[in-house]
Amino acid sequence: MRIATFNVNGIASRLDLLLEWLAESKPDVACLQELKSPDARLPVDAIRRAGYGIVGFGQPSWNGVAILARGREPIETGRGVPGLEADPQSRYIEAVVDGVIIGCLYLPNGNPRPGPKFDYKLRWFESFNDHAKKLFGCGMPVVLAGDYNVVPTDADIYNPASWRNDALLQPESRAAFTQLIGQGWTDAVRACYPDRVPYTFWTYWRNRYQRDAGLRIDHLLLNAEAAPMLLGAGVDRNVRGRPGASDHAPAWIELAIGND
DNA sequence: ATGCCATCAGCATGATGA
């Protein structure tokens, strides 16, 4: 069972690239972020024609998350993070696919810092961690996949010095991620690449992709039930190099579940 | 210190992203 996470940076303007990637990578589950689309304008028909069921949580212009399942309908188990019921931003959706709980998240960026946006990031992170702790011990395999907007360590970025003041590298952001991992979660891509992790994001500026001047901010975390099923992981790096691409590349894991 | 490049909304340019 292949589970992927992909920040599409606008699903309407990149639908063809999304469908192309689905056809070639064939993830069984795809967690999408930054749809930048209201629910009514999600390209549900095109995604269904491509063979995927979908549950989506959009909003106009910004944010937005969705879970796709190949040949199946994801069973939605929640949207929005508990404790943040008044959150006006669509950043979390959760579903069950083939007995696996899939949490799809788009954690706030947090820039500029300091300021209300960074405060919002930390508040959101804290509530998410509370929810993650409950999920960890629920007894089912759980995968938390998405754009965490955190560079966990200096090994996860080409040059930490030039990003030192960014919200993605702040000690508070990293401490929240470390606290999450401390609940027992396995960072699947890290586990499969102990020496040199692949990046998942390259800004559009200054040929950063061509220079592989990237950041690793898209993560897939596994609870104790899911971690023993991990067969492999990777990043579809070439997707980022296509004309009109998102600034993120898809990251994925392979779990020993199902018949595919 | 700032812009880089790109989205959306909406039709010129601002808010936003990371």
PDB file of C-alpha atoms in Angstrom, chain A:
ATOM      1  CA  MET A   1       0.000   0.000   0.000  1.00  0.00           C
ATOM      2  CA  ARG A   2       1.569   3.240  -1.177  1.00  0.00           C
ATOM      3  CA  ILE A   3       0.659   6.376   0.776  1.00  0.00           C
ATOM      4  CA  ALA A   4       1.813   9.748  -0.538  1.00  0.00           C
ATOM      5  CA  THR A   5       1.662  13.385   0.516  1.00  0.00           C
ATOM      6  CA  PHE A   6       1.772  16.210  -2.015  1.00  0.00           C
ATOM      7  CA  ASN A   7       1.401  19.962  -1.519  1.00  0.00           C
ATOM      8  CA  VAL A   8      -0.069  20.805  -4.928  1.00  0.00           C
ATOM      9  CA  ASN A   9       0.008  24.621  -4.542  1.00  0.00           C
ATOM     10  CA  GLY A  10      -3.349  25.185  -6.209  1.00  0.00           C
ATOM     11  CA  ILE A  11      -5.270  22.139  -7.443  1.00  0.00           C
ATOM     12  CA  ALA A  12      -7.137  24.015 -10.181  1.00  0.00           C
ATOM     13  CA  SER A  13      -4.067  25.372 -11.920  1.00  0.00           C
ATOM     14  CA  ARG A  14      -2.134  22.111 -11.578  1.00  0.00           C
ATOM     15  CA  LEU A  15      -4.807  19.490 -12.172  1.00  0.00           C
ATOM     16  CA  ASP A  16      -3.070  18.040 -15.232  1.00  0.00           C
ATOM     17  CA  LEU A  17       0.199  17.663 -13.307  1.00  0.00           C
ATOM     18  CA  LEU A  18      -1.662  16.008 -10.429  1.00  0.00           C
ATOM     19  CA  LEU A  19      -3.416  13.539 -12.747  1.00  0.00           C
ATOM     20  CA  GLU A  20      -0.134  12.783 -14.515  1.00  0.00           C
ATOM     21  CA  TRP A  21       1.559  12.029 -11.207  1.00  0.00           C
ATOM     22  CA  LEU A  22      -1.355   9.853 -10.001  1.00  0.00           C
ATOM     23  CA  ALA A  23      -1.189   7.836 -13.228  1.00  0.00           C
ATOM     24  CA  GLU A  24       2.535   7.171 -13.005  1.00  0.00           C
ATOM     25  CA  SER A  25       3.089   6.869  -9.236  1.00  0.00           C
ATOM     26  CA  LYS A  26      -0.260   5.110  -8.577  1.00  0.00           C
ATOM     27  CA  PRO A  27      -0.452   5.861  -4.858  1.00  0.00           C
ATOM     28  CA  ASP A  28      -3.189   3.922  -3.065  1.00  0.00           C
ATOM     29  CA  VAL A  29      -3.676   6.965  -0.839  1.00  0.00           C
ATOM     30  CA  ALA A  30      -2.748  10.554  -1.706  1.00  0.00           C
ATOM     31  CA  CYS A  31      -2.878  13.332   0.890  1.00  0.00           C
ATOM     32  CA  LEU A  32      -3.082  16.721  -0.828  1.00  0.00           C
ATOM     33  CA  GLN A  33      -2.475  20.168   0.641  1.00  0.00           C
ATOM     34  CA  GLU A  34      -2.832  23.777  -0.500  1.00  0.00           C
ATOM     35  CA  LEU A  35      -5.806  23.087  -2.732  1.00  0.00           C
ATOM     36  CA  LYS A  36      -6.612  26.819  -2.836  1.00  0.00           C
ATOM     37  CA  SER A  37     -10.125  25.916  -3.878  1.00  0.00           C
ATOM     38  CA  PRO A  38     -13.575  25.998  -2.276  1.00  0.00           C
ATOM     39  CA  ASP A  39     -15.303  22.618  -1.935  1.00  0.00           C
ATOM     40  CA  ALA A  40     -17.729  23.460  -4.730  1.00  0.00           C
ATOM     41  CA  ARG A  41     -14.892  23.921  -7.203  1.00  0.00           C
ATOM     42  CA  LEU A  42     -12.799  20.865  -6.320  1.00  0.00           C
ATOM     43  CA  PRO A  43     -12.169  18.812  -9.500  1.00  0.00           C
ATOM     44  CA  VAL A  44     -13.972  15.803  -8.024  1.00  0.00           C
ATOM     45  CA  ASP A  45     -15.174  14.447 -11.365  1.00  0.00           C
ATOM     46  CA  ALA A  46     -11.706  14.434 -12.924  1.00  0.00           C
ATOM     47  CA  ILE A  47     -10.276  12.718  -9.862  1.00  0.00           C
ATOM     48  CA  ARG A  48     -13.015  10.088  -9.913  1.00  0.00           C
ATOM     49  CA  ARG A  49     -12.429   9.501 -13.633  1.00  0.00           C
ATOM     50  CA  ALA A  50      -8.783   8.872 -12.715  1.00  0.00           C
ATOM     51  CA  GLY A  51      -9.999   6.078 -10.441  1.00  0.00           C
ATOM     52  CA  TYR A  52      -9.856   7.777  -7.059  1.00  0.00           C
ATOM     53  CA  GLY A  53     -12.368   8.348  -4.303  1.00  0.00           C
ATOM     54  CA  ILE A  54     -11.938  11.660  -2.480  1.00  0.00           C
ATOM     55  CA  VAL A  55     -12.835  13.454   0.702  1.00  0.00           C
ATOM     56  CA  GLY A  56     -11.948  17.143   0.619  1.00  0.00           C
ATOM     57  CA  PHE A  57     -11.913  20.092   2.984  1.00  0.00           C
ATOM     58  CA  GLY A  58     -11.400  23.225   0.951  1.00  0.00           C
ATOM     59  CA  GLN A  59     -11.839  26.967   1.296  1.00  0.00           C
ATOM     60  CA  PRO A  60     -11.594  29.854  -1.176  1.00  0.00           C
ATOM     61  CA  SER A  61      -8.117  31.076  -2.144  1.00  0.00           C
ATOM     62  CA  TRP A  62      -5.987  29.433   0.518  1.00  0.00           C
ATOM     63  CA  ASN A  63      -5.173  26.251   2.391  1.00  0.00           C
ATOM     64  CA  GLY A  64      -7.388  23.225   1.779  1.00  0.00           C
ATOM     65  CA  VAL A  65      -6.659  19.503   2.208  1.00  0.00           C
ATOM     66  CA  ALA A  66      -7.966  16.281   0.661  1.00  0.00           C
ATOM     67  CA  ILE A  67      -7.471  12.528   0.897  1.00  0.00           C
ATOM     68  CA  LEU A  68      -7.680  10.408  -2.260  1.00  0.00           C
ATOM     69  CA  ALA A  69      -7.933   6.610  -2.336  1.00  0.00           C
ATOM     70  CA  ARG A  70      -7.416   4.535  -5.469  1.00  0.00           C
ATOM     71  CA  GLY A  71     -10.420   2.365  -6.266  1.00  0.00           C
ATOM     72  CA  ARG A  72     -11.972   3.057  -2.876  1.00  0.00           C
ATOM     73  CA  GLU A  73     -13.885   5.680  -0.973  1.00  0.00           C
ATOM     74  CA  PRO A  74     -11.995   7.085   2.008  1.00  0.00           C
ATOM     75  CA  ILE A  75     -14.218   7.004   5.095  1.00  0.00           C
ATOM     76  CA  GLU A  76     -13.950  10.449   6.654  1.00  0.00           C
ATOM     77  CA  THR A  77     -13.444  10.385  10.420  1.00  0.00           C
ATOM     78  CA  GLY A  78     -12.978  14.092  11.032  1.00  0.00           C
ATOM     79  CA  ARG A  79     -12.056  17.519   9.699  1.00  0.00           C
ATOM     80  CA  GLY A  80     -10.381  20.309  11.591  1.00  0.00           C
ATOM     81  CA  VAL A  81      -8.220  19.659  14.639  1.00  0.00           C
ATOM     82  CA  PRO A  82     -10.108  18.951  17.876  1.00  0.00           C
ATOM     83  CA  GLY A  83      -9.671  21.921  20.186  1.00  0.00           C
ATOM     84  CA  LEU A  84      -9.503  24.296  17.200  1.00  0.00           C
ATOM     85  CA  GLU A  85     -13.147  24.027  16.204  1.00  0.00           C
ATOM     86  CA  ALA A  86     -13.268  27.752  15.483  1.00  0.00           C
ATOM     87  CA  ASP A  87     -10.230  27.552  13.147  1.00  0.00           C
ATOM     88  CA  PRO A  88     -11.285  29.409   9.983  1.00  0.00           C
ATOM     89  CA  GLN A  89      -8.523  27.716   7.953  1.00  0.00           C
ATOM     90  CA  SER A  90      -8.994  24.272   6.360  1.00  0.00           C
ATOM     91  CA  ARG A  91      -5.837  22.430   7.386  1.00  0.00           C
ATOM     92  CA  TYR A  92      -6.733  18.925   8.564  1.00  0.00           C
ATOM     93  CA  ILE A  93      -8.836  16.047   7.310  1.00  0.00           C
ATOM     94  CA  GLU A  94      -8.821  12.453   8.502  1.00  0.00           C
ATOM     95  CA  ALA A  95     -10.114   9.247   6.954  1.00  0.00           C
ATOM     96  CA  VAL A  96      -9.868   5.473   7.176  1.00  0.00           C
ATOM     97  CA  VAL A  97      -8.649   3.552   4.132  1.00  0.00           C
ATOM     98  CA  ASP A  98      -8.272  -0.243   4.305  1.00  0.00           C
ATOM     99  CA  GLY A  99      -8.112  -0.200   8.087  1.00  0.00           C
ATOM    100  CA  VAL A 100      -5.461   2.528   8.233  1.00  0.00           C
ATOM    101  CA  ILE A 101      -6.236   5.920   9.767  1.00  0.00           C
ATOM    102  CA  ILE A 102      -4.875   8.623   7.497  1.00  0.00           C
ATOM    103  CA  GLY A 103      -4.410  12.127   8.899  1.00  0.00           C
ATOM    104  CA  CYS A 104      -3.721  14.752   6.219  1.00  0.00           C
ATOM    105  CA  LEU A 105      -2.382  18.037   7.546  1.00  0.00           C
ATOM    106  CA  TYR A 106      -1.224  21.412   6.323  1.00  0.00           C
ATOM    107  CA  LEU A 107       0.482  23.026   9.272  1.00  0.00           C
ATOM    108  CA  PRO A 108       0.623  26.843   9.284  1.00  0.00           C
ATOM    109  CA  ASN A 109       3.730  28.398   7.793  1.00  0.00           C
ATOM    110  CA  GLY A 110       4.197  30.900  10.621  1.00  0.00           C
ATOM    111  CA  ASN A 111       5.984  33.725   8.829  1.00  0.00           C
ATOM    112  CA  PRO A 112       6.609  36.493   9.527  1.00  0.00           C
ATOM    113  CA  ARG A 113       8.051  35.904  12.939  1.00  0.00           C
ATOM    114  CA  PRO A 114       7.547  37.091  15.574  1.00  0.00           C
ATOM    115  CA  GLY A 115       3.893  37.957  15.178  1.00  0.00           C
ATOM    116  CA  PRO A 116       0.344  36.596  15.159  1.00  0.00           C
ATOM    117  CA  LYS A 117       1.050  34.135  12.340  1.00  0.00           C
ATOM    118  CA  PHE A 118       3.865  32.492  14.273  1.00  0.00           C
ATOM    119  CA  ASP A 119       1.681  32.404  17.390  1.00  0.00           C
ATOM    120  CA  TYR A 120      -1.051  30.735  15.322  1.00  0.00           C
ATOM    121  CA  LYS A 121       1.442  28.152  14.078  1.00  0.00           C
ATOM    122  CA  LEU A 122       2.491  27.184  17.590  1.00  0.00           C
ATOM    123  CA  ARG A 123      -1.105  27.117  18.849  1.00  0.00           C
ATOM    124  CA  TRP A 124      -2.156  24.932  15.911  1.00  0.00           C
ATOM    125  CA  PHE A 125       0.835  22.640  16.447  1.00  0.00           C
ATOM    126  CA  GLU A 126       0.010  22.209  20.145  1.00  0.00           C
ATOM    127  CA  SER A 127      -3.593  21.220  19.420  1.00  0.00           C
ATOM    128  CA  PHE A 128      -2.461  18.903  16.641  1.00  0.00           C
ATOM    129  CA  ASN A 129       0.000  17.186  18.978  1.00  0.00           C
ATOM    130  CA  ASP A 130      -2.768  16.644  21.525  1.00  0.00           C
ATOM    131  CA  HIS A 131      -4.861  14.972  18.837  1.00  0.00           C
ATOM    132  CA  ALA A 132      -1.875  12.960  17.563  1.00  0.00           C
ATOM    133  CA  LYS A 133      -1.284  11.572  21.023  1.00  0.00           C
ATOM    134  CA  LYS A 134      -4.802  10.152  21.114  1.00  0.00           C
ATOM    135  CA  LEU A 135      -4.396   8.700  17.629  1.00  0.00           C
ATOM    136  CA  PHE A 136      -1.075   7.089  18.506  1.00  0.00           C
ATOM    137  CA  GLY A 137      -2.680   4.883  21.129  1.00  0.00           C
ATOM    138  CA  CYS A 138      -5.935   4.088  19.304  1.00  0.00           C
ATOM    139  CA  GLY A 139      -4.860   0.532  18.438  1.00  0.00           C
ATOM    140  CA  MET A 140      -5.109   0.921  14.659  1.00  0.00           C
ATOM    141  CA  PRO A 141      -2.277   1.704  12.234  1.00  0.00           C
ATOM    142  CA  VAL A 142      -2.074   5.485  11.799  1.00  0.00           C
ATOM    143  CA  VAL A 143      -0.215   7.590   9.219  1.00  0.00           C
ATOM    144  CA  LEU A 144       0.042  11.359   9.674  1.00  0.00           C
ATOM    145  CA  ALA A 145       1.036  12.770   6.307  1.00  0.00           C
ATOM    146  CA  GLY A 146       1.380  16.316   5.154  1.00  0.00           C
ATOM    147  CA  ASP A 147       3.188  19.610   4.911  1.00  0.00           C
ATOM    148  CA  TYR A 148       4.421  20.194   8.465  1.00  0.00           C
ATOM    149  CA  ASN A 149       6.188  23.443   7.576  1.00  0.00           C
ATOM    150  CA  VAL A 150       9.047  22.379   9.841  1.00  0.00           C
ATOM    151  CA  VAL A 151      12.647  21.621   8.885  1.00  0.00           C
ATOM    152  CA  PRO A 152      13.292  19.143  11.722  1.00  0.00           C
ATOM    153  CA  THR A 153      17.106  19.421  11.798  1.00  0.00           C
ATOM    154  CA  ASP A 154      19.909  21.180   9.954  1.00  0.00           C
ATOM    155  CA  ALA A 155      20.382  17.942   7.986  1.00  0.00           C
ATOM    156  CA  ASP A 156      16.994  18.600   6.387  1.00  0.00           C
ATOM    157  CA  ILE A 157      18.021  21.756   4.506  1.00  0.00           C
ATOM    158  CA  TYR A 158      20.734  22.705   2.036  1.00  0.00           C
ATOM    159  CA  ASN A 159      21.943  25.702   4.014  1.00  0.00           C
ATOM    160  CA  PRO A 160      20.455  26.444   7.433  1.00  0.00           C
ATOM    161  CA  ALA A 161      22.275  29.781   7.719  1.00  0.00           C
ATOM    162  CA  SER A 162      20.194  31.479   5.038  1.00  0.00           C
ATOM    163  CA  TRP A 163      16.929  30.313   6.659  1.00  0.00           C
ATOM    164  CA  ARG A 164      17.920  30.745  10.309  1.00  0.00           C
ATOM    165  CA  ASN A 165      15.309  33.424  11.010  1.00  0.00           C
ATOM    166  CA  ASP A 166      12.523  31.667   9.134  1.00  0.00           C
ATOM    167  CA  ALA A 167       9.557  30.203  11.016  1.00  0.00           C
ATOM    168  CA  LEU A 168      10.366  26.760   9.558  1.00  0.00           C
ATOM    169  CA  LEU A 169      13.642  26.538  11.494  1.00  0.00           C
ATOM    170  CA  GLN A 170      12.744  28.222  14.747  1.00  0.00           C
ATOM    171  CA  PRO A 171      13.591  26.368  17.964  1.00  0.00           C
ATOM    172  CA  GLU A 172       9.919  26.580  18.977  1.00  0.00           C
ATOM    173  CA  SER A 173       8.814  24.971  15.689  1.00  0.00           C
ATOM    174  CA  ARG A 174      11.431  22.258  15.992  1.00  0.00           C
ATOM    175  CA  ALA A 175      10.609  21.655  19.649  1.00  0.00           C
ATOM    176  CA  ALA A 176       6.959  21.076  18.743  1.00  0.00           C
ATOM    177  CA  PHE A 177       7.978  18.564  16.072  1.00  0.00           C
ATOM    178  CA  THR A 178      10.402  16.864  18.473  1.00  0.00           C
ATOM    179  CA  GLN A 179       7.636  16.651  21.056  1.00  0.00           C
ATOM    180  CA  LEU A 180       5.379  15.009  18.453  1.00  0.00           C
ATOM    181  CA  ILE A 181       8.076  12.474  17.517  1.00  0.00           C
ATOM    182  CA  GLY A 182       8.596  11.915  21.230  1.00  0.00           C
ATOM    183  CA  GLN A 183       5.115  10.427  21.451  1.00  0.00           C
ATOM    184  CA  GLY A 184       6.626   7.462  19.590  1.00  0.00           C
ATOM    185  CA  TRP A 185       6.013   8.303  15.916  1.00  0.00           C
ATOM    186  CA  THR A 186       8.439   7.108  13.232  1.00  0.00           C
ATOM    187  CA  ASP A 187       9.550   9.657  10.631  1.00  0.00           C
ATOM    188  CA  ALA A 188       9.284   7.192   7.735  1.00  0.00           C
ATOM    189  CA  VAL A 189      11.420   8.970   5.138  1.00  0.00           C
ATOM    190  CA  ARG A 190      14.149   9.614   7.698  1.00  0.00           C
ATOM    191  CA  ALA A 191      14.062   5.969   8.762  1.00  0.00           C
ATOM    192  CA  CYS A 192      14.657   4.876   5.151  1.00  0.00           C
ATOM    193  CA  TYR A 193      17.407   7.467   4.456  1.00  0.00           C
ATOM    194  CA  PRO A 194      19.552   7.573   7.601  1.00  0.00           C
ATOM    195  CA  ASP A 195      22.573   9.102   5.822  1.00  0.00           C
ATOM    196  CA  ARG A 196      21.148  11.713   3.471  1.00  0.00           C
ATOM    197  CA  VAL A 197      17.444  12.544   3.419  1.00  0.00           C
ATOM    198  CA  PRO A 198      15.752  13.701   0.209  1.00  0.00           C
ATOM    199  CA  TYR A 199      14.286  17.209   0.141  1.00  0.00           C
ATOM    200  CA  THR A 200      10.599  17.815  -0.620  1.00  0.00           C
ATOM    201  CA  PHE A 201      10.467  21.575  -1.249  1.00  0.00           C
ATOM    202  CA  TRP A 202      12.479  23.990  -3.343  1.00  0.00           C
ATOM    203  CA  THR A 203      11.483  27.657  -3.707  1.00  0.00           C
ATOM    204  CA  TYR A 204      10.884  29.006  -7.179  1.00  0.00           C
ATOM    205  CA  TRP A 205      13.678  31.506  -6.640  1.00  0.00           C
ATOM    206  CA  ARG A 206      17.178  31.446  -8.058  1.00  0.00           C
ATOM    207  CA  ASN A 207      17.191  27.982  -9.587  1.00  0.00           C
ATOM    208  CA  ARG A 208      16.996  26.375  -6.188  1.00  0.00           C
ATOM    209  CA  TYR A 209      15.589  23.142  -7.636  1.00  0.00           C
ATOM    210  CA  GLN A 210      18.266  22.829 -10.294  1.00  0.00           C
ATOM    211  CA  ARG A 211      20.885  23.341  -7.554  1.00  0.00           C
ATOM    212  CA  ASP A 212      19.037  20.943  -5.210  1.00  0.00           C
ATOM    213  CA  ALA A 213      18.941  23.757  -2.665  1.00  0.00           C
ATOM    214  CA  GLY A 214      15.904  22.269  -0.938  1.00  0.00           C
ATOM    215  CA  LEU A 215      14.180  21.707   2.377  1.00  0.00           C
ATOM    216  CA  ARG A 216      12.509  18.627   3.854  1.00  0.00           C
ATOM    217  CA  ILE A 217       9.197  19.815   5.278  1.00  0.00           C
ATOM    218  CA  ASP A 218       6.707  17.191   4.033  1.00  0.00           C
ATOM    219  CA  HIS A 219       6.648  14.226   6.391  1.00  0.00           C
ATOM    220  CA  LEU A 220       4.887  10.897   6.934  1.00  0.00           C
ATOM    221  CA  LEU A 221       4.753   9.758  10.558  1.00  0.00           C
ATOM    222  CA  LEU A 222       3.839   6.199  11.603  1.00  0.00           C
ATOM    223  CA  ASN A 223       2.489   5.004  14.929  1.00  0.00           C
ATOM    224  CA  ALA A 224       3.632   1.791  16.604  1.00  0.00           C
ATOM    225  CA  GLU A 225       1.081  -0.304  14.690  1.00  0.00           C
ATOM    226  CA  ALA A 226       2.099   1.118  11.295  1.00  0.00           C
ATOM    227  CA  ALA A 227       5.881   1.354  11.719  1.00  0.00           C
ATOM    228  CA  PRO A 228       6.594  -2.417  11.480  1.00  0.00           C
ATOM    229  CA  MET A 229       4.780  -2.433   8.109  1.00  0.00           C
ATOM    230  CA  LEU A 230       7.182   0.080   6.542  1.00  0.00           C
ATOM    231  CA  LEU A 231       8.747  -1.373   3.383  1.00  0.00           C
ATOM    232  CA  GLY A 232      10.233   1.742   1.829  1.00  0.00           C
ATOM    233  CA  ALA A 233       9.904   5.464   1.180  1.00  0.00           C
ATOM    234  CA  GLY A 234      10.881   8.051  -1.358  1.00  0.00           C
ATOM    235  CA  VAL A 235      10.355  11.450  -2.943  1.00  0.00           C
ATOM    236  CA  ASP A 236       9.151  11.840  -6.537  1.00  0.00           C
ATOM    237  CA  ARG A 237      11.722  14.552  -7.087  1.00  0.00           C
ATOM    238  CA  ASN A 238      11.298  14.781 -10.854  1.00  0.00           C
ATOM    239  CA  VAL A 239       7.708  16.027 -10.424  1.00  0.00           C
ATOM    240  CA  ARG A 240       9.125  19.301  -9.084  1.00  0.00           C
ATOM    241  CA  GLY A 241      11.150  19.811 -12.255  1.00  0.00           C
ATOM    242  CA  ARG A 242       8.242  19.861 -14.689  1.00  0.00           C
ATOM    243  CA  PRO A 243       6.987  23.050 -16.341  1.00  0.00           C
ATOM    244  CA  GLY A 244       4.437  24.780 -14.116  1.00  0.00           C
ATOM    245  CA  ALA A 245       5.149  22.450 -11.175  1.00  0.00           C
ATOM    246  CA  SER A 246       4.246  22.995  -7.534  1.00  0.00           C
ATOM    247  CA  ASP A 247       7.171  24.081  -5.371  1.00  0.00           C
ATOM    248  CA  HIS A 248       6.797  20.782  -3.463  1.00  0.00           C
ATOM    249  CA  ALA A 249       7.490  17.234  -4.658  1.00  0.00           C
ATOM    250  CA  PRO A 250       5.396  14.247  -3.522  1.00  0.00           C
ATOM    251  CA  ALA A 251       6.803  12.108  -0.716  1.00  0.00           C
ATOM    252  CA  TRP A 252       5.594   8.533  -0.242  1.00  0.00           C
ATOM    253  CA  ILE A 253       5.873   5.360   1.765  1.00  0.00           C
ATOM    254  CA  GLU A 254       5.133   1.733   1.040  1.00  0.00           C
ATOM    255  CA  LEU A 255       3.358  -0.245   3.781  1.00  0.00           C
ATOM    256  CA  ALA A 256       2.944  -4.024   3.917  1.00  0.00           C
ATOM    257  CA  ILE A 257      -0.863  -3.863   3.774  1.00  0.00           C
ATOM    258  CA  GLY A 258      -3.364  -5.009   1.167  1.00  0.00           C
ATOM    259  CA  ASN A 259      -3.043  -7.112  -1.952  1.00  0.00           C
ATOM    260  CA  ASP A 260      -1.626  -4.595  -4.420  1.00  0.00           C
TER     261      ASP A 260
END
